Short mmCIF file of C-alpha atoms in Angstrom, two decimals:
data_model
loop_
_atom_site.label_atom_id
_atom_site.label_comp_id
_atom_site.label_asym_id
_atom_site.label_seq_id
_atom_site.Cartn_x
_atom_site.Cartn_y
_atom_site.Cartn_z
CA MET A 85 -78.65 -85.94 186.67
CA SER A 86 -79.92 -88.78 188.88
CA SER A 87 -76.63 -90.81 188.05
CA VAL A 88 -74.44 -88.32 189.49
CA LYS A 89 -74.20 -88.99 193.38
CA HIS A 90 -72.39 -85.96 194.57
CA LYS A 91 -72.29 -82.53 193.12
CA ILE A 92 -70.06 -79.95 194.28
CA LEU A 93 -69.83 -76.30 193.33
CA VAL A 94 -66.59 -74.28 193.24
CA LEU A 95 -67.26 -70.55 193.90
CA SER A 96 -65.22 -67.54 194.55
CA GLY A 97 -66.59 -64.11 194.21
CA LYS A 98 -63.53 -62.64 192.90
CA GLY A 99 -61.66 -63.96 189.76
CA GLY A 100 -58.06 -65.14 189.58
CA VAL A 101 -57.98 -66.55 193.25
CA GLY A 102 -57.53 -70.21 191.81
CA LYS A 103 -61.11 -71.62 191.22
CA SER A 104 -60.05 -73.69 188.41
CA THR A 105 -56.74 -74.81 189.70
CA PHE A 106 -58.67 -76.07 192.92
CA THR A 107 -61.48 -77.63 190.50
CA ALA A 108 -58.77 -79.33 188.67
CA HIS A 109 -56.85 -80.46 191.76
CA LEU A 110 -59.94 -81.47 193.62
CA ALA A 111 -61.05 -83.61 190.60
CA ARG A 112 -57.73 -85.19 190.24
CA GLY A 113 -57.45 -85.64 193.87
CA LEU A 114 -60.69 -87.65 194.11
CA ALA A 115 -59.62 -89.54 191.09
CA ARG A 116 -56.64 -91.08 192.55
CA ASP A 117 -59.13 -93.73 194.05
CA GLU A 118 -59.58 -95.52 190.79
CA ASN A 119 -62.93 -96.82 191.78
CA THR A 120 -64.37 -93.03 192.08
CA GLN A 121 -65.65 -91.74 188.88
CA VAL A 122 -65.02 -87.87 188.71
CA ALA A 123 -66.44 -85.34 186.40
CA VAL A 124 -65.61 -81.69 185.96
CA LEU A 125 -68.21 -79.19 184.47
CA ASP A 126 -66.87 -75.86 183.50
CA ILE A 127 -69.42 -73.06 183.31
CA ASP A 128 -66.98 -70.50 182.95
CA ILE A 129 -68.44 -69.62 179.38
CA CYS A 130 -66.32 -66.51 178.69
CA GLY A 131 -63.22 -67.62 180.12
CA PRO A 132 -62.88 -71.71 180.18
CA SER A 133 -59.46 -72.37 181.67
CA ILE A 134 -60.36 -76.03 182.70
CA PRO A 135 -59.22 -77.47 179.17
CA ARG A 136 -55.66 -76.04 179.46
CA VAL A 137 -55.57 -76.79 183.28
CA MET A 138 -56.32 -80.71 182.76
CA GLY A 139 -54.11 -80.85 179.74
CA LEU A 140 -56.99 -81.25 177.18
CA GLU A 141 -56.40 -78.08 174.96
CA GLY A 142 -57.41 -78.80 171.54
CA GLU A 143 -59.84 -81.59 172.27
CA GLN A 144 -63.34 -81.65 170.86
CA VAL A 145 -66.79 -83.02 172.35
CA HIS A 146 -68.06 -86.04 170.52
CA GLN A 147 -71.76 -86.74 169.89
CA SER A 148 -73.21 -90.08 170.55
CA GLY A 149 -76.54 -91.67 170.95
CA SER A 150 -77.00 -90.95 174.46
CA GLY A 151 -75.78 -87.35 174.14
CA TRP A 152 -72.61 -85.16 173.97
CA SER A 153 -69.75 -87.37 175.53
CA PRO A 154 -67.44 -85.49 177.87
CA VAL A 155 -63.64 -85.59 177.29
CA TYR A 156 -61.64 -88.10 179.50
CA VAL A 157 -58.38 -87.31 180.94
CA GLU A 158 -58.05 -90.63 182.58
CA ASP A 159 -60.80 -93.56 182.81
CA ASN A 160 -62.33 -92.18 185.76
CA LEU A 161 -61.96 -88.52 185.07
CA SER A 162 -63.97 -86.74 182.45
CA VAL A 163 -64.31 -82.98 181.78
CA MET A 164 -66.95 -80.82 179.69
CA SER A 165 -66.41 -77.29 179.04
CA VAL A 166 -67.39 -74.60 176.30
CA GLY A 167 -63.56 -74.70 175.56
CA PHE A 168 -64.17 -78.03 173.54
CA LEU A 169 -66.74 -76.25 171.37
CA LEU A 170 -64.52 -73.52 169.89
CA SER A 171 -62.61 -73.62 166.61
CA SER A 172 -59.76 -71.84 168.10
CA PRO A 173 -58.58 -71.26 171.72
CA ASP A 174 -58.33 -67.50 171.14
CA ASP A 175 -61.97 -67.17 170.02
CA ALA A 176 -63.94 -64.82 172.48
CA VAL A 177 -67.54 -66.38 173.43
CA ILE A 178 -69.21 -63.05 173.30
CA TRP A 179 -72.49 -64.19 174.81
CA ARG A 180 -75.13 -62.18 176.85
CA GLY A 181 -76.90 -64.01 179.82
CA PRO A 182 -79.68 -66.00 178.22
CA LYS A 183 -77.26 -67.65 175.79
CA LYS A 184 -74.86 -68.62 178.46
CA ASN A 185 -77.83 -70.07 180.42
CA GLY A 186 -78.87 -72.16 177.53
CA LEU A 187 -75.67 -73.82 177.22
CA ILE A 188 -75.46 -74.63 180.91
CA LYS A 189 -78.82 -76.28 180.70
CA GLN A 190 -77.53 -78.27 177.65
CA PHE A 191 -74.37 -79.21 179.69
CA LEU A 192 -76.65 -80.78 182.44
CA ARG A 193 -79.21 -82.33 180.26
CA ASP A 194 -77.39 -83.41 177.05
CA VAL A 195 -74.27 -84.75 178.52
CA ASP A 196 -73.73 -88.26 178.90
CA TRP A 197 -72.39 -88.10 182.39
CA GLY A 198 -73.00 -91.87 183.07
CA ASP A 199 -72.41 -93.11 186.65
CA THR A 200 -70.47 -90.28 188.30
CA ASP A 201 -69.48 -90.27 192.08
CA TYR A 202 -68.47 -86.58 191.94
CA LEU A 203 -69.36 -83.84 189.66
CA ILE A 204 -67.30 -80.81 190.22
CA VAL A 205 -68.73 -77.64 188.89
CA ASP A 206 -66.09 -74.76 188.18
CA THR A 207 -67.90 -71.32 187.67
CA PRO A 208 -66.98 -67.87 186.72
CA PRO A 209 -66.49 -64.88 189.23
CA GLY A 210 -69.48 -63.18 190.41
CA THR A 211 -73.11 -63.75 191.31
CA SER A 212 -74.96 -63.56 188.23
CA ASP A 213 -76.65 -65.47 185.50
CA GLU A 214 -74.32 -68.83 185.39
CA HIS A 215 -74.47 -68.74 189.17
CA LEU A 216 -78.36 -68.37 189.28
CA SER A 217 -78.91 -70.84 186.49
CA ILE A 218 -76.78 -73.69 187.73
CA VAL A 219 -78.40 -73.49 191.30
CA GLN A 220 -81.92 -73.32 189.61
CA TYR A 221 -81.10 -76.13 187.19
CA LEU A 222 -79.66 -78.52 190.05
CA SER A 223 -82.28 -77.29 192.56
CA CYS A 224 -84.34 -80.46 192.31
CA THR A 225 -81.03 -82.72 192.63
CA ASN A 226 -79.03 -83.46 195.71
CA VAL A 227 -76.32 -80.72 195.53
CA ASP A 228 -74.00 -81.32 198.48
CA GLY A 229 -72.81 -77.63 198.65
CA ALA A 230 -70.43 -75.08 197.60
CA VAL A 231 -66.63 -74.66 198.27
CA LEU A 232 -65.66 -71.00 198.54
CA VAL A 233 -62.07 -70.19 197.31
CA THR A 234 -60.53 -66.96 198.35
CA THR A 235 -56.99 -65.34 198.57
CA PRO A 236 -55.93 -63.90 201.94
CA GLN A 237 -56.39 -60.18 201.22
CA GLU A 238 -59.27 -58.03 202.19
CA ILE A 239 -60.23 -57.23 198.72
CA SER A 240 -60.76 -60.96 197.98
CA LEU A 241 -62.49 -61.71 201.35
CA MET A 242 -65.18 -58.95 200.49
CA ASP A 243 -66.12 -60.74 197.42
CA VAL A 244 -66.44 -64.07 199.20
CA ARG A 245 -68.71 -62.48 201.64
CA LYS A 246 -70.95 -61.51 198.81
CA GLU A 247 -70.83 -65.23 197.49
CA ILE A 248 -71.72 -66.29 201.06
CA ASN A 249 -74.64 -64.10 200.99
CA PHE A 250 -75.49 -65.43 197.48
CA CYS A 251 -75.40 -68.89 198.96
CA GLN A 252 -77.63 -68.19 201.85
CA LYS A 253 -79.94 -66.30 199.65
CA VAL A 254 -80.33 -69.23 197.19
CA ASN A 255 -80.21 -72.02 200.15
CA LEU A 256 -77.02 -73.50 198.81
CA PRO A 257 -75.15 -75.23 201.59
CA ILE A 258 -71.59 -74.12 202.18
CA LEU A 259 -69.00 -77.07 202.58
CA GLY A 260 -66.20 -74.68 203.57
CA VAL A 261 -63.78 -72.06 202.61
CA VAL A 262 -60.38 -72.43 201.10
CA GLU A 263 -57.64 -70.02 201.39
CA ASN A 264 -55.32 -70.04 198.36
CA MET A 265 -52.01 -68.33 197.62
CA SER A 266 -51.49 -68.08 201.45
CA GLY A 267 -47.63 -67.63 201.70
CA PHE A 268 -44.76 -67.70 199.45
CA VAL A 269 -41.74 -69.61 200.36
CA CYS A 270 -38.57 -67.95 198.64
CA PRO A 271 -36.86 -70.82 196.72
CA LYS A 272 -33.57 -69.34 197.66
CA CYS A 273 -33.65 -68.41 201.31
CA LYS A 274 -36.72 -70.15 202.43
CA ASN A 275 -38.25 -67.01 203.89
CA GLU A 276 -42.09 -67.00 203.75
CA SER A 277 -43.61 -63.82 202.30
CA HIS A 278 -47.32 -62.76 202.33
CA ILE A 279 -47.69 -61.68 198.69
CA PHE A 280 -51.15 -61.09 199.30
CA PRO A 281 -51.26 -59.73 202.94
CA PRO A 282 -54.06 -60.96 205.26
CA THR A 283 -54.67 -57.35 206.37
CA THR A 284 -57.91 -58.35 207.93
CA GLY A 285 -56.96 -61.72 209.35
CA GLY A 286 -57.38 -63.76 206.14
CA ALA A 287 -59.79 -66.32 205.26
CA GLU A 288 -59.55 -68.50 208.60
CA LYS A 289 -60.77 -65.55 210.71
CA MET A 290 -63.49 -64.69 208.35
CA ALA A 291 -64.81 -68.20 208.25
CA ASP A 292 -64.53 -68.24 212.17
CA ASP A 293 -66.53 -65.01 212.24
CA LEU A 294 -69.18 -66.14 210.07
CA LYS A 295 -69.47 -69.79 211.43
CA ILE A 296 -68.32 -71.55 208.20
CA PRO A 297 -66.09 -74.45 208.17
CA PHE A 298 -62.41 -73.42 207.21
CA LEU A 299 -61.16 -76.26 205.11
CA GLY A 300 -57.44 -75.07 204.84
CA LYS A 301 -54.49 -73.12 203.35
CA LEU A 302 -52.78 -73.68 200.20
CA PRO A 303 -49.33 -72.05 199.89
CA LEU A 304 -48.37 -70.11 196.55
CA ASP A 305 -45.85 -72.67 194.67
CA PRO A 306 -45.00 -71.37 191.27
CA ARG A 307 -44.76 -75.15 190.22
CA ILE A 308 -48.70 -75.22 190.48
CA GLY A 309 -49.02 -72.55 188.02
CA LYS A 310 -46.54 -74.02 185.87
CA CYS A 311 -48.33 -77.59 185.96
CA CYS A 312 -51.69 -75.57 185.26
CA ASP A 313 -50.23 -73.86 182.07
CA GLU A 314 -48.80 -77.39 181.05
CA GLY A 315 -52.04 -79.27 181.84
CA THR A 316 -49.94 -81.76 184.14
CA SER A 317 -50.89 -83.23 187.46
CA PHE A 318 -49.19 -81.38 190.32
CA PHE A 319 -49.74 -84.44 192.40
CA GLU A 320 -47.75 -86.44 190.07
CA GLU A 321 -45.00 -83.90 189.21
CA VAL A 322 -44.27 -82.73 192.92
CA PRO A 323 -45.95 -85.48 195.24
CA ASP A 324 -44.03 -84.54 198.29
CA SER A 325 -44.55 -80.76 198.36
CA PRO A 326 -46.42 -78.93 201.31
CA ALA A 327 -49.00 -77.78 198.69
CA THR A 328 -49.77 -81.44 197.84
CA GLN A 329 -50.22 -82.20 201.43
CA SER A 330 -52.60 -79.38 201.98
CA TYR A 331 -54.75 -80.14 198.81
CA LEU A 332 -54.90 -83.78 200.21
CA SER A 333 -55.99 -82.90 203.50
CA ILE A 334 -58.85 -80.32 202.04
CA ILE A 335 -59.98 -83.19 199.62
CA SER A 336 -60.17 -85.92 202.39
CA LYS A 337 -62.33 -83.23 204.59
CA LEU A 338 -64.64 -82.85 201.54
CA ARG A 339 -64.91 -86.73 200.75
CA LYS A 340 -65.80 -87.37 204.31
CA TYR A 341 -68.36 -84.42 204.35
CA CYS A 342 -69.95 -85.76 201.24
CA GLN A 343 -70.05 -89.53 202.46
CA LYS A 344 -71.54 -88.48 205.71
CA ASP A 345 -74.09 -86.26 203.99
CA GLY A 346 -74.65 -88.46 201.08
CA GLN A 347 -77.95 -90.25 202.32
CA THR A 348 -79.51 -86.93 203.50
CA GLU A 349 -81.46 -84.90 201.06
CA SER A 350 -80.14 -81.34 200.19
CA SER A 351 -82.03 -78.62 202.22
CA MET A 352 -82.48 -76.62 198.73
CA ASP A 353 -86.08 -75.79 197.71
CA CYS A 354 -87.21 -77.78 194.77
CA SER A 355 -89.15 -74.79 193.46
CA MET B 164 -70.87 -38.12 177.92
CA SER B 165 -69.96 -34.96 175.69
CA SER B 166 -68.15 -33.36 178.56
CA VAL B 167 -65.77 -36.37 178.98
CA LYS B 168 -62.68 -35.81 176.84
CA HIS B 169 -60.95 -39.21 176.84
CA LYS B 170 -62.33 -42.75 177.70
CA ILE B 171 -60.22 -45.78 178.43
CA LEU B 172 -61.66 -49.35 179.20
CA VAL B 173 -59.36 -51.59 181.46
CA LEU B 174 -60.14 -55.06 180.51
CA SER B 175 -58.61 -58.46 180.99
CA GLY B 176 -60.22 -61.38 180.14
CA LYS B 177 -59.37 -63.21 183.31
CA GLY B 178 -60.12 -62.21 186.95
CA GLY B 179 -57.70 -61.51 189.60
CA VAL B 180 -55.08 -60.11 187.53
CA GLY B 181 -55.18 -56.62 188.88
CA LYS B 182 -57.56 -54.77 186.75
CA SER B 183 -59.12 -52.84 189.57
CA THR B 184 -55.70 -52.14 191.08
CA PHE B 185 -54.46 -51.11 187.52
CA THR B 186 -57.47 -48.76 187.19
CA ALA B 187 -57.17 -47.19 190.70
CA HIS B 188 -53.47 -46.48 189.91
CA LEU B 189 -54.04 -45.18 186.46
CA ALA B 190 -56.70 -42.87 187.94
CA ARG B 191 -54.38 -41.83 190.91
CA GLY B 192 -51.55 -41.27 188.61
CA LEU B 193 -53.28 -39.20 186.19
CA ALA B 194 -54.64 -37.16 188.88
CA ARG B 195 -51.45 -36.24 190.14
CA ASP B 196 -51.70 -33.30 187.68
CA GLU B 197 -54.22 -31.13 189.64
CA ASN B 198 -55.45 -29.69 186.51
CA THR B 199 -56.33 -33.08 185.28
CA GLN B 200 -60.07 -34.09 185.98
CA VAL B 201 -60.33 -37.71 186.25
CA ALA B 202 -63.06 -40.08 186.91
CA VAL B 203 -63.48 -43.77 187.55
CA LEU B 204 -66.50 -45.78 186.63
CA ASP B 205 -66.59 -49.26 187.92
CA ILE B 206 -69.08 -51.64 185.89
CA ASP B 207 -68.03 -54.68 187.95
CA ILE B 208 -71.60 -54.93 189.09
CA CYS B 209 -71.18 -58.28 191.10
CA GLY B 210 -67.75 -57.56 192.51
CA PRO B 211 -67.17 -53.97 192.84
CA SER B 212 -63.71 -53.67 194.40
CA ILE B 213 -63.03 -49.92 193.25
CA PRO B 214 -64.74 -48.41 196.38
CA ARG B 215 -62.18 -50.31 198.88
CA VAL B 216 -59.12 -49.79 196.69
CA MET B 217 -59.70 -45.95 196.45
CA GLY B 218 -60.41 -45.75 200.11
CA LEU B 219 -64.26 -45.12 199.69
CA GLU B 220 -65.99 -47.90 201.35
CA GLY B 221 -69.11 -47.04 203.22
CA GLU B 222 -69.48 -43.92 200.89
CA GLN B 223 -73.00 -43.23 199.38
CA VAL B 224 -74.09 -41.67 196.32
CA HIS B 225 -76.05 -38.30 196.31
CA GLN B 226 -78.78 -37.31 194.12
CA SER B 227 -78.73 -33.65 192.80
CA GLY B 228 -80.48 -31.66 190.21
CA SER B 229 -78.03 -32.51 187.67
CA GLY B 230 -77.97 -36.32 188.32
CA TRP B 231 -76.26 -38.84 190.55
CA SER B 232 -73.16 -37.12 192.24
CA PRO B 233 -69.95 -39.47 191.89
CA VAL B 234 -67.85 -39.91 195.30
CA TYR B 235 -64.76 -37.62 195.40
CA VAL B 236 -61.37 -38.98 196.40
CA GLU B 237 -59.67 -35.68 195.72
CA ASP B 238 -61.14 -32.46 194.36
CA ASN B 239 -59.89 -33.83 190.79
CA LEU B 240 -60.93 -37.54 191.20
CA SER B 241 -64.31 -38.83 191.44
CA VAL B 242 -65.62 -42.73 191.50
CA MET B 243 -68.89 -44.22 190.59
CA SER B 244 -69.62 -47.81 191.59
CA VAL B 245 -72.52 -50.20 192.53
CA GLY B 246 -70.45 -50.46 195.67
CA PHE B 247 -72.00 -47.11 196.68
CA LEU B 248 -75.58 -48.14 196.26
CA LEU B 249 -75.45 -51.42 198.59
CA SER B 250 -76.72 -51.22 202.15
CA SER B 251 -73.88 -53.46 203.27
CA PRO B 252 -70.55 -54.18 201.58
CA ASP B 253 -71.36 -57.85 202.15
CA ASP B 254 -74.56 -57.75 200.09
CA ALA B 255 -74.42 -59.88 196.90
CA VAL B 256 -75.99 -58.35 193.65
CA ILE B 257 -77.37 -61.35 192.30
CA TRP B 258 -78.64 -59.80 188.92
CA ARG B 259 -78.82 -61.37 185.62
CA GLY B 260 -77.71 -59.44 182.31
CA PRO B 261 -80.52 -57.19 181.56
CA LYS B 262 -80.38 -55.50 185.05
CA LYS B 263 -76.78 -55.13 184.99
CA ASN B 264 -77.05 -53.57 181.61
CA GLY B 265 -79.70 -51.12 182.93
CA LEU B 266 -77.39 -49.80 185.61
CA ILE B 267 -74.41 -49.50 183.15
CA LYS B 268 -76.70 -47.14 181.24
CA GLN B 269 -77.86 -45.13 184.10
CA PHE B 270 -74.15 -44.77 185.15
CA LEU B 271 -73.34 -43.26 181.71
CA ARG B 272 -76.62 -41.29 181.40
CA ASP B 273 -77.51 -40.28 184.95
CA VAL B 274 -74.22 -39.45 186.58
CA ASP B 275 -72.99 -35.78 186.89
CA TRP B 276 -69.72 -36.43 185.36
CA GLY B 277 -69.14 -32.75 184.88
CA ASP B 278 -65.90 -31.59 182.94
CA THR B 279 -63.74 -34.89 182.87
CA ASP B 280 -60.47 -35.20 181.22
CA TYR B 281 -60.05 -39.08 181.62
CA LEU B 282 -62.72 -41.47 182.36
CA ILE B 283 -61.47 -44.76 183.22
CA VAL B 284 -63.87 -47.81 183.23
CA ASP B 285 -63.04 -50.77 185.30
CA THR B 286 -64.80 -53.94 183.95
CA PRO B 287 -65.60 -57.36 185.28
CA PRO B 288 -63.71 -60.42 183.82
CA GLY B 289 -65.27 -61.99 180.48
CA THR B 290 -66.72 -60.93 177.48
CA SER B 291 -70.18 -60.73 178.21
CA ASP B 292 -73.34 -58.50 179.13
CA GLU B 293 -71.18 -55.68 180.76
CA HIS B 294 -68.58 -55.56 177.99
CA LEU B 295 -70.91 -55.49 175.14
CA SER B 296 -73.27 -52.88 176.86
CA ILE B 297 -70.35 -50.42 177.75
CA VAL B 298 -68.87 -50.79 174.02
CA GLN B 299 -72.35 -50.17 172.75
CA TYR B 300 -73.28 -47.46 174.86
CA LEU B 301 -70.26 -45.62 174.37
CA SER B 302 -70.15 -46.37 170.54
CA CYS B 303 -71.12 -42.99 169.51
CA THR B 304 -68.62 -41.19 171.87
CA ASN B 305 -65.21 -40.84 171.42
CA VAL B 306 -63.61 -43.87 172.97
CA ASP B 307 -59.89 -44.02 173.03
CA GLY B 308 -59.52 -47.57 173.47
CA ALA B 309 -58.74 -50.31 175.88
CA VAL B 310 -56.01 -51.43 178.06
CA LEU B 311 -55.49 -54.93 178.73
CA VAL B 312 -54.14 -56.27 181.85
CA THR B 313 -52.81 -59.80 182.40
CA THR B 314 -50.54 -61.65 184.26
CA PRO B 315 -47.21 -63.64 182.89
CA GLN B 316 -48.71 -67.16 182.95
CA GLU B 317 -50.33 -68.85 179.59
CA ILE B 318 -53.76 -69.42 181.66
CA SER B 319 -54.17 -65.74 181.83
CA LEU B 320 -52.80 -64.91 178.23
CA MET B 321 -55.08 -67.47 176.93
CA ASP B 322 -58.12 -65.12 178.25
CA VAL B 323 -56.58 -62.02 177.04
CA ARG B 324 -56.30 -63.32 173.52
CA LYS B 325 -60.07 -63.85 173.89
CA GLU B 326 -60.41 -60.13 175.03
CA ILE B 327 -58.18 -59.08 172.10
CA ASN B 328 -60.57 -61.22 169.77
CA PHE B 329 -63.48 -59.23 171.42
CA CYS B 330 -61.92 -55.86 170.74
CA GLN B 331 -61.57 -56.48 167.17
CA LYS B 332 -64.94 -57.77 166.72
CA VAL B 333 -66.52 -54.92 168.25
CA ASN B 334 -64.19 -52.22 166.84
CA LEU B 335 -62.47 -51.31 170.01
CA PRO B 336 -59.01 -49.86 169.70
CA ILE B 337 -56.35 -51.65 171.88
CA LEU B 338 -54.03 -49.09 173.58
CA GLY B 339 -51.77 -51.60 174.81
CA VAL B 340 -51.15 -54.71 177.18
CA VAL B 341 -49.90 -54.24 180.70
CA GLU B 342 -48.15 -57.46 182.38
CA ASN B 343 -48.92 -57.37 186.11
CA MET B 344 -47.65 -59.48 188.91
CA SER B 345 -44.24 -60.02 186.82
CA GLY B 346 -41.92 -60.98 189.34
CA PHE B 347 -41.42 -61.10 193.11
CA VAL B 348 -38.25 -60.00 194.97
CA CYS B 349 -37.80 -61.50 198.18
CA PRO B 350 -37.60 -58.93 200.95
CA LYS B 351 -35.00 -60.89 202.65
CA CYS B 352 -32.54 -62.18 200.09
CA LYS B 353 -33.58 -59.98 196.94
CA ASN B 354 -33.73 -63.17 194.77
CA GLU B 355 -36.30 -62.58 192.22
CA SER B 356 -38.94 -65.48 191.78
CA HIS B 357 -41.43 -65.81 188.92
CA ILE B 358 -44.58 -66.74 191.02
CA PHE B 359 -46.84 -66.84 187.98
CA PRO B 360 -44.28 -68.50 185.49
CA PRO B 361 -44.40 -66.99 181.95
CA THR B 362 -44.15 -70.67 180.43
CA THR B 363 -45.12 -69.11 176.87
CA GLY B 364 -42.93 -66.07 176.85
CA GLY B 365 -45.43 -63.77 178.90
CA ALA B 366 -47.29 -60.86 177.85
CA GLU B 367 -44.29 -58.98 175.94
CA LYS B 368 -43.97 -61.83 173.47
CA MET B 369 -47.82 -62.22 173.11
CA ALA B 370 -48.07 -58.50 172.27
CA ASP B 371 -45.11 -58.67 169.95
CA ASP B 372 -46.80 -61.62 168.08
CA LEU B 373 -50.20 -59.99 167.82
CA LYS B 374 -48.54 -56.63 166.84
CA ILE B 375 -50.14 -54.86 169.96
CA PRO B 376 -48.26 -52.21 171.93
CA PHE B 377 -46.74 -53.45 175.15
CA LEU B 378 -46.97 -50.85 177.76
CA GLY B 379 -44.83 -52.46 180.53
CA LYS B 380 -44.31 -54.86 183.24
CA LEU B 381 -45.50 -54.33 187.08
CA PRO B 382 -43.79 -56.36 189.69
CA LEU B 383 -45.65 -58.27 192.41
CA ASP B 384 -45.05 -56.14 195.55
CA PRO B 385 -47.33 -56.93 198.72
CA ARG B 386 -47.31 -53.34 199.55
CA ILE B 387 -49.82 -52.64 196.58
CA GLY B 388 -52.08 -55.12 197.95
CA LYS B 389 -51.78 -53.59 201.56
CA CYS B 390 -52.30 -50.42 200.08
CA CYS B 391 -55.45 -51.49 197.90
CA ASP B 392 -56.86 -53.34 201.37
CA GLU B 393 -56.46 -49.94 203.09
CA GLY B 394 -57.52 -47.65 200.30
CA THR B 395 -54.30 -45.74 200.38
CA SER B 396 -52.33 -44.40 197.46
CA PHE B 397 -49.38 -46.60 196.72
CA PHE B 398 -47.64 -43.73 195.18
CA GLU B 399 -47.77 -41.71 198.28
CA GLU B 400 -46.92 -44.56 200.62
CA VAL B 401 -43.98 -46.00 198.55
CA PRO B 402 -43.04 -43.30 195.97
CA ASP B 403 -39.40 -44.65 195.31
CA SER B 404 -40.35 -48.25 194.57
CA PRO B 405 -39.82 -49.93 191.20
CA ALA B 406 -43.26 -50.65 191.06
CA THR B 407 -44.34 -46.92 191.07
CA GLN B 408 -41.65 -46.24 188.48
CA SER B 409 -43.24 -48.77 186.42
CA TYR B 410 -46.67 -47.41 186.88
CA LEU B 411 -45.57 -43.82 186.04
CA SER B 412 -44.11 -45.01 182.83
CA ILE B 413 -47.16 -46.70 181.78
CA ILE B 414 -49.29 -43.99 182.52
CA SER B 415 -47.03 -41.46 180.83
CA LYS B 416 -47.29 -43.70 177.61
CA LEU B 417 -51.04 -43.74 178.00
CA ARG B 418 -51.38 -40.20 178.53
CA LYS B 419 -49.22 -39.43 175.33
CA TYR B 420 -51.34 -41.72 173.26
CA CYS B 421 -54.63 -40.09 174.46
CA GLN B 422 -53.20 -36.47 173.67
CA LYS B 423 -52.01 -37.48 170.39
CA ASP B 424 -55.13 -39.10 169.41
CA GLY B 425 -57.32 -36.77 171.31
CA GLN B 426 -58.44 -34.75 168.04
CA THR B 427 -59.10 -37.60 165.84
CA GLU B 428 -62.23 -39.42 165.82
CA SER B 429 -62.68 -43.16 167.05
CA SER B 430 -62.88 -45.56 164.45
CA MET B 431 -65.76 -47.39 166.03
CA ASP B 432 -69.05 -47.60 164.33
CA CYS B 433 -72.01 -45.58 165.46
CA SER B 434 -74.60 -47.91 164.73
#
């Protein structure tokens, strides 16, 4: 991991809030600069969505002298996921914790990550084996921190608060909170609906209350889901959409944070 | 568990597709018949949403001579969740697999479920510890089967196919598939949008392809999310909505299936 400059974990607490979608867009956004080497590690062992979202379904991992080779989307964007190790995409990975932890360790140790500027780690929902393991295995490296993704409704914020509690307990810096699926603009009449209503003030208020940076809101746009299903880049398909602008603004904030923080050591314990 | 007649697992594969929302509505719908005793067991240890969704946040479990008492929503509707064991709702449950499995065993063995007609089990996303444990611990009892909840887009169907693969591998009967968040009707112009587009045909086509019963579609209705955040019953708040009608139709199908199947033994191995 010494050749990997920045490491960002994408966490949420609750599932289905758009972690993998955000991870994919963050990676694609950072990789728009062709001098930036970006890698994505998907540690959602039982539900790996990253291969599909990044248009890599059916790809396989290759073994080389320097370890497992990740799969490349572009010259400067590589991906590793358990999805590349399955014989069929419908195969369930029915594994208990220790086996999942073993694979995560292998992903970090045996994959030839090469010189990477940003490693984005997509995680499953919750605060269990995968989360403890990745934090533990990365604890002696310089982890920039975690981005927390949520939807506006209280039922999702509840789980994000748990995730914040987790980050504090394991000394993982929080880079900020992103609110996904914030509003839906009817394509016919342009009326905006809150499909997932922010009954308790949404993520911005929560971030404010808890003194955590709020990175921005991403609107619900069916074209995002469509691009994810098809594995295409939303930035290329719909470059002028409000969602693209929001993504780029969030990515720019994260890049600045990492570059500012790049030279300082992480506050994580190396135990 | 011998006093519990019917046991239904709610599974999804992917998170955030509405498992807890569906579980709560299934339970509330069955409990509309006051002669039916319904219980909900939430085995999402790291992200327990059920207490909030059922309006029970802040409640505690009581210990009695016959074990842990579940928390009651109504006389005929009781709930057990790790959420009732936490000192604060923001506390993260940072547990690896074995500890989670231990609690699930306790929930099944030490909770005073009494005479229950339907036990609905809400599960976390994935196919790991919690899923293996609940299936294993219930394997000698008569489990009716699993309801699989999904959203229409391929990225969610992919994970449901894994869940189907899981059910087949562990010999868990599949009661059927429910498609949630199927379409959104703009409250202003009544135009219907597919927020999560069914790019590969949606759940109905998948169920048809895989020869699994399709139970029905549930529309996206922001009032459902609002009721869940507030812990109120959507059936009581908006009794005449299309979503209520869809829910009741699905619940009626499940009730019929369970009653028909009630006298026959489950096909699961008792090993």
